[in-house]
Coordinates of C-alpha atoms in Angstrom, one line a residue:
Chain V
M1 CA 0.2 0.0 0.1
D2 CA 1.5 3.4 -1.1
I3 CA 0.5 6.9 0.2
D4 CA 1.5 10.3 -1.0
I5 CA 3.1 12.4 1.8
T6 CA 4.9 15.4 2.3
L7 CA 7.8 15.8 4.5
H8 CA 9.6 19.2 5.1
V9 CA 13.2 18.4 5.2
D10 CA 15.8 21.1 6.4
G11 CA 13.1 23.6 5.3
E12 CA 12.3 22.1 1.7
P13 CA 8.8 20.7 1.3
R14 CA 9.3 17.1 -0.2
S15 CA 6.7 15.3 -1.5
L16 CA 6.9 11.5 -2.0
S17 CA 5.0 8.4 -2.3
V18 CA 6.0 5.9 0.1
D19 CA 5.3 2.0 0.8
T20 CA 3.5 2.2 4.4
R21 CA 6.3 -0.1 5.7
T22 CA 9.0 3.0 4.9
T23 CA 10.4 4.4 8.2
V24 CA 11.2 8.2 8.3
L25 CA 15.1 7.1 7.9
D26 CA 14.4 5.0 5.0
A27 CA 12.3 7.6 3.3
L28 CA 15.1 10.3 3.8
R29 CA 18.1 8.1 2.7
E30 CA 16.7 5.9 -0.1
Q31 CA 14.0 8.1 -1.4
L32 CA 15.0 11.7 -0.7
G33 CA 18.8 11.1 -0.9
V34 CA 19.3 12.9 2.3
T35 CA 22.0 10.7 3.8
A36 CA 23.1 13.0 6.8
P37 CA 21.1 10.3 9.3
K38 CA 22.7 7.0 9.3
K39 CA 21.2 3.6 9.8
G40 CA 23.2 1.7 12.7
C41 CA 21.1 -0.9 14.2
D42 CA 17.6 -0.1 12.7
H43 CA 15.8 -0.7 16.3
G44 CA 16.2 2.2 18.2
Q45 CA 19.1 1.1 20.4
C46 CA 21.9 3.2 19.0
G47 CA 20.9 6.6 17.9
S48 CA 23.0 7.2 14.8
C49 CA 19.4 7.9 12.9
T50 CA 18.6 10.8 15.2
C51 CA 16.7 13.8 13.6
L52 CA 14.7 16.9 15.1
V53 CA 11.3 16.1 14.0
D54 CA 9.0 18.9 14.8
G55 CA 11.6 20.3 17.1
R56 CA 12.3 17.2 19.0
R57 CA 15.1 14.4 19.1
V58 CA 13.6 11.2 17.9
T59 CA 14.8 8.1 16.5
T60 CA 13.7 8.0 12.9
C61 CA 14.3 4.0 12.4
L62 CA 11.2 3.5 14.5
S63 CA 9.1 6.2 13.0
L64 CA 7.1 5.3 10.4
A65 CA 6.9 7.8 7.3
V66 CA 3.3 7.8 6.9
A67 CA 2.7 8.6 10.5
H68 CA 4.7 11.6 9.9
D69 CA 2.9 13.3 7.1
G70 CA 3.6 17.2 7.2
A71 CA 6.5 16.8 10.0
Q72 CA 9.6 19.2 9.7
I73 CA 12.3 17.0 9.9
T74 CA 15.9 18.7 10.6
T75 CA 18.8 16.4 9.7
A76 CA 22.6 17.2 10.9
A77 CA 23.2 18.6 7.3
G78 CA 20.1 21.1 7.8
L79 CA 21.5 22.7 11.0
G80 CA 24.3 24.6 9.5
S81 CA 26.5 25.0 6.3
E82 CA 30.1 24.1 5.9
R83 CA 30.7 27.9 5.8
D84 CA 28.5 28.5 8.9
L85 CA 28.5 25.5 11.2
H86 CA 26.1 25.5 14.1
A87 CA 27.4 25.9 17.4
V88 CA 27.0 22.2 18.1
Q89 CA 29.0 21.2 14.8
Q90 CA 31.3 23.7 15.6
A91 CA 32.1 22.5 18.9
F92 CA 32.6 18.7 18.0
V93 CA 35.1 20.1 15.4
D94 CA 37.0 21.9 18.2
H95 CA 36.8 19.3 20.7
D96 CA 37.5 16.3 18.2
G97 CA 34.1 14.8 19.4
F98 CA 34.3 11.8 16.9
Q99 CA 36.7 9.4 15.0
C100 CA 34.9 7.7 12.1
G101 CA 32.3 10.0 12.0
Y102 CA 29.3 7.4 11.5
C103 CA 27.4 8.3 14.7
T104 CA 28.2 11.9 14.5
P105 CA 25.1 13.3 12.6
G106 CA 23.0 11.2 15.1
Q107 CA 24.9 12.7 18.0
I108 CA 25.0 16.4 16.8
C109 CA 21.1 16.3 16.2
S110 CA 20.6 14.6 19.7
A111 CA 22.8 16.8 21.4
V112 CA 20.7 20.0 20.1
G113 CA 17.5 18.4 21.0
M114 CA 19.1 17.6 24.5
L115 CA 20.3 21.1 25.1
D116 CA 17.1 22.4 24.3
E117 CA 15.4 20.1 26.6
A118 CA 17.8 21.2 29.2
R119 CA 16.9 24.9 28.6
S120 CA 13.0 24.0 29.2
G121 CA 13.9 22.5 32.5
F122 CA 13.9 18.9 31.6
A123 CA 15.1 16.8 34.6
S124 CA 17.3 13.7 34.1
Y125 CA 17.6 10.2 35.9
V126 CA 20.7 11.6 37.7
T127 CA 19.1 15.0 38.8
A128 CA 19.3 14.9 42.5
D129 CA 16.6 17.5 43.2
L130 CA 13.7 17.0 40.4
T131 CA 12.4 20.4 40.8
A132 CA 15.2 22.4 40.6
G133 CA 17.1 24.2 37.7
V134 CA 19.1 22.4 35.5
V135 CA 23.1 22.4 35.8
L136 CA 24.6 20.2 32.6
D137 CA 27.8 18.5 34.2
A138 CA 29.4 15.9 32.7
D139 CA 27.2 13.2 34.5
E140 CA 24.4 14.9 33.3
I141 CA 25.4 15.1 29.8
R142 CA 26.6 11.4 30.0
E143 CA 22.7 10.3 31.3
R144 CA 21.0 12.6 28.6
M145 CA 23.2 11.4 25.6
S146 CA 22.5 7.7 26.7
G147 CA 20.5 6.9 23.6
N148 CA 23.7 7.8 21.0
L149 CA 26.1 5.1 21.0
C150 CA 29.7 5.7 19.6
R151 CA 31.4 2.4 18.6
C152 CA 34.9 4.0 18.3
G153 CA 34.7 5.5 21.9
A154 CA 34.9 9.1 21.5
Y155 CA 32.5 9.8 24.4
V156 CA 35.5 11.8 26.2
N157 CA 35.4 14.6 23.6
I158 CA 31.8 14.3 23.0
V159 CA 30.9 15.2 26.6
A160 CA 33.6 18.0 26.3
A161 CA 32.2 19.5 23.3
I162 CA 28.6 19.4 24.7
G163 CA 29.9 21.0 27.9
E164 CA 31.1 23.9 26.2
L165 CA 27.3 24.8 25.4
A166 CA 26.0 23.4 28.5
P167 CA 23.4 26.0 30.1
Chain C
M1 CA 8.1 -6.6 7.3
K2 CA 4.8 -7.7 6.0
P3 CA 2.6 -5.4 4.1
F4 CA -0.1 -3.4 6.0
E5 CA -3.0 -0.8 5.4
Y6 CA -2.5 2.4 7.2
E7 CA -5.2 4.6 8.5
R8 CA -5.6 7.6 10.7
A9 CA -8.1 8.2 13.3
A10 CA -9.4 11.4 13.7
D11 CA -10.8 10.5 17.2
T12 CA -10.5 7.9 19.5
G13 CA -14.2 6.7 18.7
G14 CA -13.3 6.5 15.0
A15 CA -10.1 4.4 16.1
V16 CA -12.2 2.0 18.1
A17 CA -14.9 1.5 15.4
A18 CA -11.8 0.8 12.9
L19 CA -10.3 -2.1 15.1
A20 CA -13.7 -3.4 15.7
G21 CA -14.0 -6.8 14.5
R22 CA -10.7 -6.9 12.9
R23 CA -8.6 -9.4 14.6
G24 CA -5.4 -8.6 12.3
A25 CA -5.8 -4.5 13.0
A26 CA -3.7 -2.9 15.8
Y27 CA -3.3 0.8 17.1
L28 CA -0.1 2.6 16.5
A29 CA 0.7 5.4 18.7
G30 CA 4.6 6.3 19.2
G31 CA 5.4 3.1 17.6
T32 CA 8.8 2.6 19.3
N33 CA 7.8 -1.1 20.5
L34 CA 5.5 -2.0 17.8
V35 CA 7.3 -0.8 14.8
D36 CA 10.7 -2.7 16.1
H37 CA 8.2 -6.0 16.3
M38 CA 7.4 -5.8 12.9
K39 CA 10.8 -5.4 11.8
L40 CA 11.5 -8.1 13.9
G41 CA 8.8 -10.2 12.2
I42 CA 7.0 -11.1 15.7
A43 CA 4.1 -8.5 14.9
S44 CA 2.5 -8.6 11.4
P45 CA -0.7 -6.6 11.6
E46 CA -2.7 -6.4 8.6
L47 CA -4.1 -3.0 9.4
L48 CA -2.6 -0.1 11.4
V49 CA -4.6 2.4 12.9
D50 CA -2.7 5.5 13.9
V51 CA -4.3 7.1 16.9
S52 CA -1.0 9.3 17.8
R53 CA -3.3 12.5 16.6
A54 CA -6.4 10.8 18.0
L55 CA -5.2 10.5 21.6
D56 CA -5.6 13.4 24.3
A57 CA -1.9 14.7 24.9
R58 CA -3.0 16.9 28.0
I59 CA -2.3 16.5 31.6
E60 CA -5.4 18.0 33.6
E61 CA -6.2 18.7 37.0
L62 CA -8.9 16.1 38.4
P63 CA -11.6 17.6 41.1
G64 CA -10.1 16.6 44.4
G65 CA -6.6 16.8 43.6
G66 CA -5.6 14.1 41.1
L67 CA -4.0 14.4 37.5
R68 CA -5.6 12.9 34.6
I69 CA -2.9 12.1 32.0
G70 CA -4.0 11.8 28.0
A71 CA -2.6 8.5 26.7
G72 CA -0.9 10.2 24.2
V73 CA 1.0 12.2 26.3
R74 CA 4.8 11.4 25.6
N75 CA 6.9 10.2 28.0
A76 CA 9.4 12.8 28.1
D77 CA 6.3 15.4 28.7
L78 CA 5.0 13.2 31.7
A79 CA 8.5 13.3 33.4
A80 CA 8.8 16.9 32.7
D81 CA 5.7 18.1 34.0
M82 CA 6.0 20.2 37.3
R83 CA 2.9 18.8 38.9
V84 CA 4.1 15.2 38.4
R85 CA 7.8 16.2 39.7
K86 CA 6.2 17.5 42.9
R87 CA 3.4 15.2 43.4
Y88 CA 4.4 12.0 42.5
P89 CA 8.3 12.0 41.8
A90 CA 8.6 8.4 41.8
L91 CA 6.7 8.6 38.4
A92 CA 8.8 11.1 37.0
R93 CA 12.0 9.5 38.1
A94 CA 10.8 5.9 36.6
L95 CA 10.0 7.5 33.4
L96 CA 13.3 8.9 33.4
S97 CA 14.9 6.0 33.8
G98 CA 13.5 4.4 31.0
A99 CA 14.7 4.1 27.4
S100 CA 16.8 7.3 26.1
G101 CA 15.8 10.8 25.3
Q102 CA 15.0 10.1 21.6
L103 CA 12.6 7.3 22.7
R104 CA 10.9 9.3 25.5
N105 CA 10.1 11.9 22.9
L106 CA 8.1 9.3 21.1
A107 CA 6.6 6.9 23.6
T108 CA 3.1 7.5 24.9
T109 CA 1.8 7.2 28.3
G110 CA -0.6 4.4 26.6
G111 CA 2.0 2.5 24.7
N112 CA 4.3 2.3 27.7
L113 CA 1.6 0.2 29.6
L114 CA 1.2 -2.0 26.8
Q115 CA 4.8 -2.5 26.0
R116 CA 5.8 -6.2 25.6
T117 CA 8.5 -8.3 27.5
R118 CA 11.9 -7.8 26.5
C119 CA 12.7 -11.6 27.0
P120 CA 15.3 -12.6 24.2
Y121 CA 13.5 -15.7 23.3
F122 CA 9.9 -13.7 22.6
Q123 CA 11.9 -11.3 20.3
D124 CA 13.6 -14.0 18.4
P125 CA 11.0 -15.6 16.2
T126 CA 13.4 -18.7 15.4
T127 CA 12.8 -20.0 18.8
P128 CA 10.0 -21.6 20.5
C129 CA 8.1 -19.0 22.6
N130 CA 4.3 -19.7 24.5
K131 CA 3.9 -15.7 24.5
R132 CA 4.7 -15.3 20.7
E133 CA 3.2 -18.5 19.6
P134 CA 1.1 -20.5 22.3
G135 CA 1.8 -23.9 22.6
S136 CA 5.2 -24.1 21.2
G137 CA 7.3 -24.3 24.5
C138 CA 9.4 -21.8 26.5
S139 CA 12.8 -21.4 25.5
A140 CA 13.9 -19.3 28.4
L141 CA 13.1 -22.5 30.8
D142 CA 16.2 -24.2 29.7
G143 CA 17.9 -21.1 28.3
H144 CA 19.7 -17.9 29.5
T145 CA 17.3 -16.6 32.5
R146 CA 19.3 -14.0 34.2
Q147 CA 16.5 -11.3 33.2
H148 CA 13.4 -13.4 34.1
A149 CA 11.1 -13.3 36.6
I150 CA 11.2 -14.9 40.3
L151 CA 7.6 -14.2 41.3
G152 CA 4.5 -15.1 39.9
A153 CA 5.9 -17.2 37.0
S154 CA 4.1 -20.4 35.5
Q155 CA 5.7 -23.4 33.8
H156 CA 4.5 -21.5 30.5
C157 CA 6.5 -18.4 30.7
V158 CA 8.6 -16.7 32.8
A159 CA 9.2 -13.3 31.2
T160 CA 9.2 -10.1 33.1
H161 CA 7.2 -6.8 32.1
P162 CA 9.7 -4.3 31.1
S163 CA 7.8 -0.9 32.1
D164 CA 9.4 1.3 34.5
M165 CA 6.4 4.0 34.5
A166 CA 3.8 1.4 35.3
V167 CA 5.6 0.2 38.6
A168 CA 5.4 3.9 39.8
M169 CA 1.7 4.1 38.6
L170 CA 0.8 0.7 40.4
A171 CA 2.4 2.3 43.6
F172 CA 0.0 4.9 43.3
D173 CA -2.9 3.3 42.7
A174 CA -3.7 4.6 38.9
V175 CA -6.9 3.9 37.2
V176 CA -6.5 3.2 33.5
R177 CA -9.4 4.5 31.3
V178 CA -10.1 2.5 28.3
R179 CA -12.7 2.8 25.5
G180 CA -13.9 -0.4 23.8
A181 CA -16.9 -0.7 21.1
G182 CA -19.2 -1.4 24.1
G183 CA -18.5 2.0 25.6
L184 CA -15.8 3.2 28.4
R185 CA -14.5 1.5 31.4
E186 CA -12.1 1.9 34.1
I187 CA -9.3 -0.5 35.2
A188 CA -7.3 -0.3 38.5
I189 CA -3.8 -0.5 37.5
A190 CA -3.3 -3.7 39.4
D191 CA -5.8 -5.4 37.1
L192 CA -4.4 -4.2 34.2
H193 CA -1.6 -6.5 33.7
R194 CA -1.8 -10.3 34.5
L195 CA 0.4 -13.2 35.5
P196 CA 1.3 -15.7 32.6
G197 CA -0.5 -19.0 34.2
D198 CA -1.6 -21.1 30.9
V199 CA -2.3 -18.0 28.7
P200 CA 0.8 -16.2 28.6
Q201 CA 0.2 -14.5 25.1
R202 CA -2.1 -12.2 26.9
D203 CA 0.0 -9.5 28.9
T204 CA -3.1 -7.5 29.9
T205 CA -6.9 -7.5 30.7
L206 CA -7.9 -5.7 27.9
E207 CA -9.8 -7.1 25.1
H208 CA -9.0 -6.9 21.2
G209 CA -9.9 -3.3 20.3
E210 CA -9.7 -1.8 23.4
L211 CA -8.1 1.5 23.5
I212 CA -6.5 3.0 26.7
T213 CA -7.6 6.7 26.6
D214 CA -6.1 8.2 29.8
V215 CA -4.4 7.3 32.7
D216 CA -5.8 9.0 36.4
L217 CA -3.3 9.5 39.2
P218 CA -5.5 9.8 42.5
S219 CA -4.9 12.4 45.1
L220 CA -2.3 11.1 47.3
E221 CA -0.3 13.0 49.6
I222 CA 2.2 10.2 50.4
A223 CA 3.0 10.3 46.8
A224 CA 5.0 13.4 47.3
R225 CA 7.6 11.6 49.4
S226 CA 8.6 8.8 46.8
T227 CA 11.0 7.8 44.6
Y228 CA 12.2 5.3 42.0
R229 CA 15.5 3.3 42.2
K230 CA 16.6 1.1 39.1
V231 CA 19.1 -1.5 39.1
R232 CA 20.7 -2.9 35.6
D233 CA 23.5 -4.0 33.8
R234 CA 24.4 -0.5 32.6
A235 CA 24.4 3.0 34.1
S236 CA 21.8 4.1 31.6
Y237 CA 19.7 3.0 28.9
A238 CA 19.2 -0.4 30.1
F239 CA 16.2 -2.5 31.4
A240 CA 15.4 -3.1 34.8
L241 CA 16.8 -6.2 36.5
V242 CA 15.3 -4.8 39.6
S243 CA 13.5 -1.7 40.5
V244 CA 11.5 -0.2 43.3
A245 CA 8.9 2.8 43.5
A246 CA 8.4 3.6 47.2
A247 CA 6.5 6.3 49.2
V248 CA 6.4 6.6 52.8
E249 CA 4.5 8.9 55.3
L250 CA 6.3 8.9 58.7
A251 CA 4.3 9.3 62.1
S252 CA 5.8 11.8 64.4
D253 CA 7.2 9.1 66.2
D254 CA 8.9 7.7 63.2
T255 CA 7.0 4.9 62.6
F256 CA 5.2 4.1 59.2
A257 CA 2.0 5.9 59.0
D258 CA 1.9 4.5 55.6
V259 CA 3.7 2.9 52.6
R260 CA 3.5 2.1 49.1
I261 CA 6.0 -0.1 47.4
A262 CA 6.1 -1.7 43.9
F263 CA 8.8 -3.9 41.9
G264 CA 9.6 -4.1 38.8
G265 CA 11.8 -6.8 36.9
L266 CA 10.4 -9.5 39.1
A267 CA 7.6 -10.3 37.3
H268 CA 5.2 -10.8 34.2
K269 CA 3.4 -7.8 35.6
P270 CA 4.7 -4.7 38.2
W271 CA 4.4 -6.3 41.4
R272 CA 2.8 -4.4 44.1
A273 CA 4.3 -5.5 47.7
T274 CA 1.3 -5.8 49.7
L275 CA 3.2 -8.3 52.2
A276 CA 5.8 -5.8 52.5
E277 CA 3.9 -2.6 52.9
D278 CA 1.7 -4.5 55.9
E279 CA 4.8 -6.0 57.5
L280 CA 6.1 -1.9 57.9
R281 CA 2.6 -0.1 58.8
G282 CA 3.0 1.0 62.3
R283 CA 6.6 -0.1 62.5
P284 CA 9.6 2.0 63.3
A285 CA 11.7 3.0 60.3
T286 CA 14.6 0.9 60.9
E287 CA 17.1 -1.1 58.9
A288 CA 15.6 -4.2 60.7
A289 CA 12.1 -3.5 59.5
F290 CA 13.3 -2.8 55.9
R291 CA 14.9 -6.1 55.7
A292 CA 12.0 -8.0 57.4
A293 CA 9.6 -6.2 54.9
A294 CA 11.8 -7.1 52.1
H295 CA 11.9 -10.8 53.2
A296 CA 8.0 -10.9 53.8
E297 CA 7.5 -10.0 50.1
L298 CA 10.3 -12.2 48.6
A299 CA 9.9 -15.4 50.7
A300 CA 7.8 -16.8 48.0
A301 CA 10.2 -16.0 45.2
Q302 CA 11.1 -18.9 43.0
P303 CA 14.3 -18.2 41.2
L304 CA 15.3 -20.0 38.2
R305 CA 18.8 -21.0 37.2
D306 CA 20.5 -18.0 36.6
N307 CA 18.8 -15.3 38.6
A308 CA 18.7 -16.2 42.0
F309 CA 20.6 -13.0 42.7
K310 CA 17.6 -10.8 42.1
I311 CA 16.2 -11.8 45.6
A312 CA 19.2 -10.1 47.2
M313 CA 19.4 -7.4 44.8
A314 CA 15.3 -6.6 45.1
S315 CA 16.1 -7.0 49.1
N316 CA 18.8 -4.5 49.1
A317 CA 17.2 -1.9 46.3
L318 CA 14.1 -2.0 48.6
V319 CA 16.3 -1.2 51.8
A320 CA 18.1 1.4 50.1
T321 CA 15.1 3.0 49.1
L322 CA 13.6 2.9 52.3
R323 CA 16.7 4.2 54.0
E324 CA 16.7 7.1 51.4
L325 CA 12.9 8.2 51.8
T326 CA 13.1 8.0 55.7
M327 CA 16.4 9.5 56.3
P328 CA 15.8 12.8 58.0
R329 CA 15.8 15.5 55.4
A330 CA 19.0 17.2 56.8
A331 CA 21.1 13.8 56.6
R332 CA 19.9 12.8 52.9

């Protein structure tokens, strides 16, 4: 069963026809040629497919495209340009927050979403006082970024990069 | 993944009508569990009825002081709600202990309650599993049972329920509101999830086509002094080996005026520890009393080959949780 949908990808409306089985991740990569989000585990366990959907970080591998008709999707490629990097992208460069780079687009989208969540006052499991303000120390960053795996083990520099932008 | 038809429901009434009489149809909300199951080949609905835009996504005050949580409220938003953080902190902490930031942004309140076990044999369609394929046998019984149940299991199934959120809701006597073809009904959360018995394919008491529309948290003063402790193999982003939701109310002489306790990771359903609660009410808040309460609840445990450690782990987790909640504020 094919259904016509529109996804707004990095600011551009993109109309396409998708088999109902298509995930947002596969629609982006296979049908629209948007390859910034990566397919790692394809089961919501690794975070490499993370994009911002309607402003929030989600795993696009577990999101069916038909259910996201009309959604605003921002990939790591849409956050900044090569000449004008997003602050999180620049911080990853400055701190060498990657090795092979495969998980990096997901890490960066996740970090952008996580920093927004922190600015909105979201607590985490390691927050001692659930009703106090957010202070993003290294433990908080690790907990809030635990949905993004890096098999190279660049975590130390990823935490440092995000820490530079922490509220 | 098998082909399927897709419909988006405009409202819950339309969703219920779309599923009525169609055994092969299923509701889709956040999709974090169902889409995974469809990829694994352990669920193959012929029709998905998308309720993600039909379900209520608000959290409202109930007359008398409780909260009504729409089934479409995302786990992240429920955990972030300041009323939940202040009045039901164990629930906020349970939600925050589950999954990852990305998944909590997708997963809904209703879907969280209905998520299925992470028993590795259930998730592997090449192995027998009575829950996935009734009558095929239980692979866990002769397999690896580190994560499995120590309470309430049967010879047909030793799986555990994976939700953290439901454990806290059980400690607070939440009420699950359900819409079906016959109208609305309310189910005490203790009666929603079931033990496997000889029908392990049924996780809950819901009938096919029934849709969770809301969860009501009762007004409960004791809930303000509550917490959730989760023990797992990784520090984050892992299912519980053992978890505890507890709330305490101490009298002026430091005896338990009231206490609420529920365990996760021990059984086919979130486990309300009524024996431990009964042991504690009226007793002084001492280490010995905490231990006695844990013993009262866990004496009936029947561990499998690989999970006897869960008895000590659950006992220690309960003692540590009660210690934290009963310590004078200054010493915490």
